[in-house]
Amino acid sequence: MGEMDAAEFDDVVDDWFIESLKTYKDLHVYQLEHPTRVIEWTSGKTVCVAGYRSAKNELLELLLPLKLLAEENKGLCAERDFKVVHGGFAEGPVHCLRHIPGTRCAVTNDGRSSGLQVWDLGGDDSDVIRRTASVAGRSASGRGSRIAAGLSSDPRVLHGAESSDVLLTDLTSGQSVYKLKSDAADPLSSLQFVSDSVFLACCCSGNIYTVDTRASDAPRPSPPPATGGGDGVLWCADASPSSAGGAGRVARLSSSGEAVLSDLRDLGGAVSRARLDVLIDHHNWDDVKVSWAPALDDCIAASGFSGTVQIYDTSAWAAEPAAARPLFEHRGHVVSSQRADSLPVLVTSHVWHPERPRTLLSAAADGSVHVWDWVDQSAAAC
Amino acid sequence: MPEIKVTPLGAGQDVGRSCILVSIGGKNIMLDCGMHMGYNDDRRFPDFSYITQNGRLTEFLDCVIISHFHLDHCGALPYMSEMVGYDGPIYMTHPTKAICPILLEDFRKITVDKKGETNFFTSQMIKDCMKKVIPLNLHQTVQVDDELEIKAYYAGHVLGAAMVHIKVGSESVVYTGDYNMTPDRHLGAAWIDKCRPDILISESTYATTIRDSKRCRERDFLKKVHETIERGGKVLIPVFALGRAQELCILLETFWERMNLKAPIYFSTGLTEKANHYYKLFITWTNQKIRKTFVQRNMFEFKHIKAFDRSYADNPGPMVVFATPGMLHAGQSLQIFKKWAGNEKNMVIMPGYCVQGTIGHKILNGQRKLEMEGRATLDVKLQVEYMSFSAHADAKGIMQLIRMAEPRNMLLVHGEAAKMEFLKGKIEQEFNINCYMPANGETETVTTNPSVPVDISLNLLKREMALGGPLPDTKKPRTMHGTLIMKENSLRLVSPEQALKELGLNEHQLRFTCRVQLQDPHSDSDTLHRIYTHLKSVLKGYTIQHLPDSTVMVESIVIKLSSSAEDPNTKVLLLSWSYQDEDLGSFLSTLLKKGLPSGLC
């Protein structure tokens, strides 16, 4: 370029940037004032995020940029920004946030006690998110509670920190309508409803309780299928929404990078496995997440091991574990990291868009939030 | 109570234009005078009837300040000054003064010549209006009159945009106009010192957004250009001479070099001349990179960007062309557009807002068939892309600005109060200041707490210190006595004696006397002693003396006793005190009138 000093624009036109022109259809990069570890859909167009500093934090409901959501005439829409449509303040950190479907209600937990805070996300007449109630937890372990929203028409929330203290609470009455009978105080990694009355309590040990709230006997946990990993391995899991004609599947992910797919009716067995291409010395198992794509067959996303989010196509996995390569890896957080020190930034959360097959949101510990629609380079049709 | 009044002109929820009235220290200032781009009738002009029902505005306004050249901030200026009538000073920065008339004339041409509207300002009115403009330099205090002073600060956003600090006496206001807190590729970020204004006035439009990164906007731009070039299409980018054009050029040059692309990029010469001319004039307003590339050197030292010749538009194959004007309403960019519109492989990228009546506006609204001169129809088959590169602060940016300026109060205009409650709460909590959000047409009155600086004489200060007690604390004010002398603009606090001396007056002493009658069977001296004992028990902590000359003194108050000749039991007390002891004196006389308690020995 002769005498012209290109340095100022080089930060833009770096390798990742060039690659991104082909690998993403849409890409939006935002910087929140404070990092979030929760991203939760509150409608098809809005998500909630919240801070996790030790004292006061903000809860924000963000409207996705119009340009991303526009179907026709996308080119004529210039709007690329998030709009803060509702906001509120929490007295402590927010480690878990769930929206109750069909309502304007959200439930949070601070990660250091078992109680829950209930919030009104606000309507058209006000942009303030207000706390309306509290729900007591059963545990005194000092561990945070996991939360799941009920799928029935009554607003209900499932919560607990360990398998011995799981409660299903009706939000209208504040009364608990179901208690999981279990003596084992197994710390939970997640809770998830798979139907109106059946939920999974996934433990960090890899055990999964399949619980039917209509049944009276105590459910027994299914341990994970034997893997190569030793003791001290932690697990997280996600159940896929039941696809038409098939039973649901559960994906489990271990802290040693093993992924196991099981049939929901046979959680002790493994349908297929793989060794994921992840770094395994991370610090916060709470932030590791695996999730099924709601609109893309057989695909899962995994994050929290590093600064990337990986998408895997599980249809290629076999019964014997083999090294799996991700179908796609979002490296945006690593590349545009705002950290002053050279430590790698960790992804704290990710979610799939409920309908758009390849659109995800991800957040990292440096406060960044990305919205990305990736291109499947392997598929001929793309 | 000292107060500052702020009124955003306009009505209802409309956010299309800026025109804010501020009354401070007896002065009236108009901040910006924008046109509402969404209306075709008189609603596009601000409603000046708030200032006066009829007649000229000159006597009601001390000055008008324009923050930058965007039409929603200056579009109604010639209407206000020439059609409504205002002959006072209009302040704006040098670049704004140079660019405003060009945009206003373009705007006028489009509205009057193309849309055939009447009740609009003329070219001559624009010229006459600009004659009233006094240009501002950054960080330079300008005295509008004896009491009102203003100062401009760098706002980023566009070339010449300023935030303005307005001061009358010890009250001040800062108006931000449009600004951005992250540096742009051709402009820096807004900056202001800790000036602690009474009110910081800002737009609320972007205060509830979180901006997508510049990198992603640029990525989208390069992706679209690249895709078009790859399929053999041509890209037209209509630009205004200044601002984004230079930035986008450097971006494309960097990209072309990196990707080893061969398609030509052209920059129309009209643009270069104007750009060079303006950037040379305003060298301090733009950043290092643009300065080096466009100002200090001829920009055609670019490897990949060449001067455009109109014949090139017919060349086959892919190319990118930057051409003026920016809204496709005339000239070279429109000519090129007409040639390229019919091919769906081509693309036009609109980098900014287009005024109603222009082709740019029509195609951005999705129109695919355009009526051209001579009733010819143009089928718009090329791809139309609207990209906004304008730099605005967002929710984070507004907090950063408040942190920088440390205002005592925040005021946000052009927002719906119901949609801003969270932001208001956030500002109030984080900074412990009030956040006001007047609706359009409503006046917000903010009470200020101006500090009045007063010089205090050393003698008086020493005397106060000698009185002892704790040192003065801003949280625990202490009352002190002195005489305030106001002469010309100075205020001095001096001791009364010094004041009298300076004024050549004699000090007068005031002494009060009072007689109290008492019935008491004792001898005069015994009664006096009883009085002494009584006072000692009531007035603990005071200096009370029983003197040998048969008087009792309470501090400096003298009490003498005598008895009536006819009746030795009727005692008469004579109390006397000076003005300084008036309170104690009154207290004593009331107390003694009640008589002596019987239990005294």
PDB file of N, CA, C and O in Angstrom, chain A residues 143-170:
ATOM      1  N   ARG A 143     -25.742 -23.819  47.868  1.00  0.00           N
ATOM      2  CA  ARG A 143     -25.608 -23.943  46.404  1.00  0.00           C
ATOM      3  C   ARG A 143     -26.780 -23.219  45.757  1.00  0.00           C
ATOM      4  O   ARG A 143     -27.864 -23.167  46.313  1.00  0.00           O
ATOM      5  N   GLY A 144     -26.549 -22.705  44.554  1.00  0.00           N
ATOM      6  CA  GLY A 144     -27.648 -22.062  43.840  1.00  0.00           C
ATOM      7  C   GLY A 144     -28.622 -23.088  43.299  1.00  0.00           C
ATOM      8  O   GLY A 144     -28.259 -24.232  43.078  1.00  0.00           O
ATOM      9  N   SER A 145     -29.856 -22.660  43.074  1.00  0.00           N
ATOM     10  CA  SER A 145     -30.864 -23.566  42.535  1.00  0.00           C
ATOM     11  C   SER A 145     -30.875 -23.536  41.030  1.00  0.00           C
ATOM     12  O   SER A 145     -30.620 -22.509  40.405  1.00  0.00           O
ATOM     13  N   ARG A 146     -31.206 -24.674  40.453  1.00  0.00           N
ATOM     14  CA  ARG A 146     -31.507 -24.726  39.019  1.00  0.00           C
ATOM     15  C   ARG A 146     -33.001 -24.463  38.890  1.00  0.00           C
ATOM     16  O   ARG A 146     -33.758 -24.709  39.819  1.00  0.00           O
ATOM     17  N   ILE A 147     -33.404 -23.969  37.759  1.00  0.00           N
ATOM     18  CA  ILE A 147     -34.818 -23.627  37.575  1.00  0.00           C
ATOM     19  C   ILE A 147     -35.302 -24.149  36.233  1.00  0.00           C
ATOM     20  O   ILE A 147     -34.558 -24.117  35.244  1.00  0.00           O
ATOM     21  N   ALA A 148     -36.534 -24.637  36.209  1.00  0.00           N
ATOM     22  CA  ALA A 148     -37.154 -25.002  34.931  1.00  0.00           C
ATOM     23  C   ALA A 148     -38.579 -24.487  34.952  1.00  0.00           C
ATOM     24  O   ALA A 148     -39.232 -24.479  35.991  1.00  0.00           O
ATOM     25  N   ALA A 149     -39.053 -24.034  33.804  1.00  0.00           N
ATOM     26  CA  ALA A 149     -40.438 -23.577  33.737  1.00  0.00           C
ATOM     27  C   ALA A 149     -41.327 -24.745  33.393  1.00  0.00           C
ATOM     28  O   ALA A 149     -40.975 -25.577  32.558  1.00  0.00           O
ATOM     29  N   GLY A 150     -42.485 -24.813  34.041  1.00  0.00           N
ATOM     30  CA  GLY A 150     -43.422 -25.879  33.749  1.00  0.00           C
ATOM     31  C   GLY A 150     -43.990 -25.714  32.347  1.00  0.00           C
ATOM     32  O   GLY A 150     -44.047 -24.616  31.825  1.00  0.00           O
ATOM     33  N   LEU A 151     -44.396 -26.814  31.743  1.00  0.00           N
ATOM     34  CA  LEU A 151     -44.948 -26.742  30.383  1.00  0.00           C
ATOM     35  C   LEU A 151     -46.469 -26.731  30.387  1.00  0.00           C
ATOM     36  O   LEU A 151     -47.101 -26.589  29.364  1.00  0.00           O
ATOM     37  N   SER A 152     -47.065 -26.890  31.554  1.00  0.00           N
ATOM     38  CA  SER A 152     -48.528 -26.900  31.608  1.00  0.00           C
ATOM     39  C   SER A 152     -49.037 -25.468  31.565  1.00  0.00           C
ATOM     40  O   SER A 152     -48.266 -24.524  31.622  1.00  0.00           O
ATOM     41  N   SER A 153     -50.372 -25.321  31.495  1.00  0.00           N
ATOM     42  CA  SER A 153     -50.917 -23.973  31.370  1.00  0.00           C
ATOM     43  C   SER A 153     -50.850 -23.186  32.678  1.00  0.00           C
ATOM     44  O   SER A 153     -50.863 -21.969  32.682  1.00  0.00           O
ATOM     45  N   ASP A 154     -50.770 -23.872  33.836  1.00  0.00           N
ATOM     46  CA  ASP A 154     -50.642 -23.118  35.095  1.00  0.00           C
ATOM     47  C   ASP A 154     -49.194 -22.659  35.215  1.00  0.00           C
ATOM     48  O   ASP A 154     -48.291 -23.441  34.938  1.00  0.00           O
ATOM     49  N   PRO A 155     -48.981 -21.455  35.677  1.00  0.00           N
ATOM     50  CA  PRO A 155     -47.590 -21.016  35.815  1.00  0.00           C
ATOM     51  C   PRO A 155     -46.917 -21.724  36.980  1.00  0.00           C
ATOM     52  O   PRO A 155     -47.259 -21.508  38.137  1.00  0.00           O
ATOM     53  N   ARG A 156     -45.971 -22.625  36.633  1.00  0.00           N
ATOM     54  CA  ARG A 156     -45.310 -23.385  37.684  1.00  0.00           C
ATOM     55  C   ARG A 156     -43.817 -23.331  37.469  1.00  0.00           C
ATOM     56  O   ARG A 156     -43.355 -23.255  36.327  1.00  0.00           O
ATOM     57  N   VAL A 157     -43.078 -23.432  38.572  1.00  0.00           N
ATOM     58  CA  VAL A 157     -41.634 -23.423  38.426  1.00  0.00           C
ATOM     59  C   VAL A 157     -41.034 -24.574  39.217  1.00  0.00           C
ATOM     60  O   VAL A 157     -41.399 -24.848  40.360  1.00  0.00           O
ATOM     61  N   LEU A 158     -40.110 -25.256  38.557  1.00  0.00           N
ATOM     62  CA  LEU A 158     -39.425 -26.392  39.169  1.00  0.00           C
ATOM     63  C   LEU A 158     -38.070 -25.891  39.620  1.00  0.00           C
ATOM     64  O   LEU A 158     -37.368 -25.228  38.861  1.00  0.00           O
ATOM     65  N   HIS A 159     -37.680 -26.152  40.836  1.00  0.00           N
ATOM     66  CA  HIS A 159     -36.403 -25.627  41.304  1.00  0.00           C
ATOM     67  C   HIS A 159     -35.775 -26.514  42.357  1.00  0.00           C
ATOM     68  O   HIS A 159     -36.445 -27.282  43.037  1.00  0.00           O
ATOM     69  N   GLY A 160     -34.463 -26.364  42.481  1.00  0.00           N
ATOM     70  CA  GLY A 160     -33.739 -27.132  43.492  1.00  0.00           C
ATOM     71  C   GLY A 160     -32.261 -27.024  43.260  1.00  0.00           C
ATOM     72  O   GLY A 160     -31.815 -26.757  42.144  1.00  0.00           O
ATOM     73  N   ALA A 161     -31.492 -27.229  44.335  1.00  0.00           N
ATOM     74  CA  ALA A 161     -30.041 -27.181  44.216  1.00  0.00           C
ATOM     75  C   ALA A 161     -29.468 -28.601  44.161  1.00  0.00           C
ATOM     76  O   ALA A 161     -28.460 -28.851  43.531  1.00  0.00           O
ATOM     77  N   GLU A 162     -30.142 -29.526  44.856  1.00  0.00           N
ATOM     78  CA  GLU A 162     -29.690 -30.924  44.889  1.00  0.00           C
ATOM     79  C   GLU A 162     -30.893 -31.820  44.663  1.00  0.00           C
ATOM     80  O   GLU A 162     -32.038 -31.391  44.814  1.00  0.00           O
ATOM     81  N   SER A 163     -30.638 -33.079  44.367  1.00  0.00           N
ATOM     82  CA  SER A 163     -31.753 -33.977  44.053  1.00  0.00           C
ATOM     83  C   SER A 163     -32.673 -34.168  45.248  1.00  0.00           C
ATOM     84  O   SER A 163     -33.833 -34.543  45.099  1.00  0.00           O
ATOM     85  N   SER A 164     -32.200 -33.885  46.445  1.00  0.00           N
ATOM     86  CA  SER A 164     -33.035 -34.100  47.627  1.00  0.00           C
ATOM     87  C   SER A 164     -33.965 -32.931  47.918  1.00  0.00           C
ATOM     88  O   SER A 164     -34.816 -33.014  48.793  1.00  0.00           O
ATOM     89  N   ASP A 165     -33.796 -31.813  47.202  1.00  0.00           N
ATOM     90  CA  ASP A 165     -34.646 -30.682  47.562  1.00  0.00           C
ATOM     91  C   ASP A 165     -35.417 -30.094  46.384  1.00  0.00           C
ATOM     92  O   ASP A 165     -35.803 -28.938  46.409  1.00  0.00           O
ATOM     93  N   VAL A 166     -35.681 -30.929  45.386  1.00  0.00           N
ATOM     94  CA  VAL A 166     -36.389 -30.415  44.204  1.00  0.00           C
ATOM     95  C   VAL A 166     -37.869 -30.200  44.520  1.00  0.00           C
ATOM     96  O   VAL A 166     -38.538 -31.071  45.054  1.00  0.00           O
ATOM     97  N   LEU A 167     -38.353 -29.020  44.178  1.00  0.00           N
ATOM     98  CA  LEU A 167     -39.746 -28.646  44.432  1.00  0.00           C
ATOM     99  C   LEU A 167     -40.380 -28.145  43.155  1.00  0.00           C
ATOM    100  O   LEU A 167     -39.722 -27.501  42.357  1.00  0.00           O
ATOM    101  N   LEU A 168     -41.673 -28.440  43.007  1.00  0.00           N
ATOM    102  CA  LEU A 168     -42.438 -27.812  41.922  1.00  0.00           C
ATOM    103  C   LEU A 168     -43.408 -26.861  42.615  1.00  0.00           C
ATOM    104  O   LEU A 168     -44.240 -27.275  43.415  1.00  0.00           O
ATOM    105  N   THR A 169     -43.259 -25.575  42.363  1.00  0.00           N
ATOM    106  CA  THR A 169     -44.080 -24.568  43.042  1.00  0.00           C
ATOM    107  C   THR A 169     -45.041 -23.912  42.070  1.00  0.00           C
ATOM    108  O   THR A 169     -44.656 -23.555  40.959  1.00  0.00           O
ATOM    109  N   ASP A 170     -46.282 -23.776  42.505  1.00  0.00           N
ATOM    110  CA  ASP A 170     -47.277 -23.072  41.707  1.00  0.00           C
ATOM    111  C   ASP A 170     -47.102 -21.575  41.987  1.00  0.00           C
ATOM    112  O   ASP A 170     -47.141 -21.145  43.141  1.00  0.00           O
TER     113      ASP A 170
END
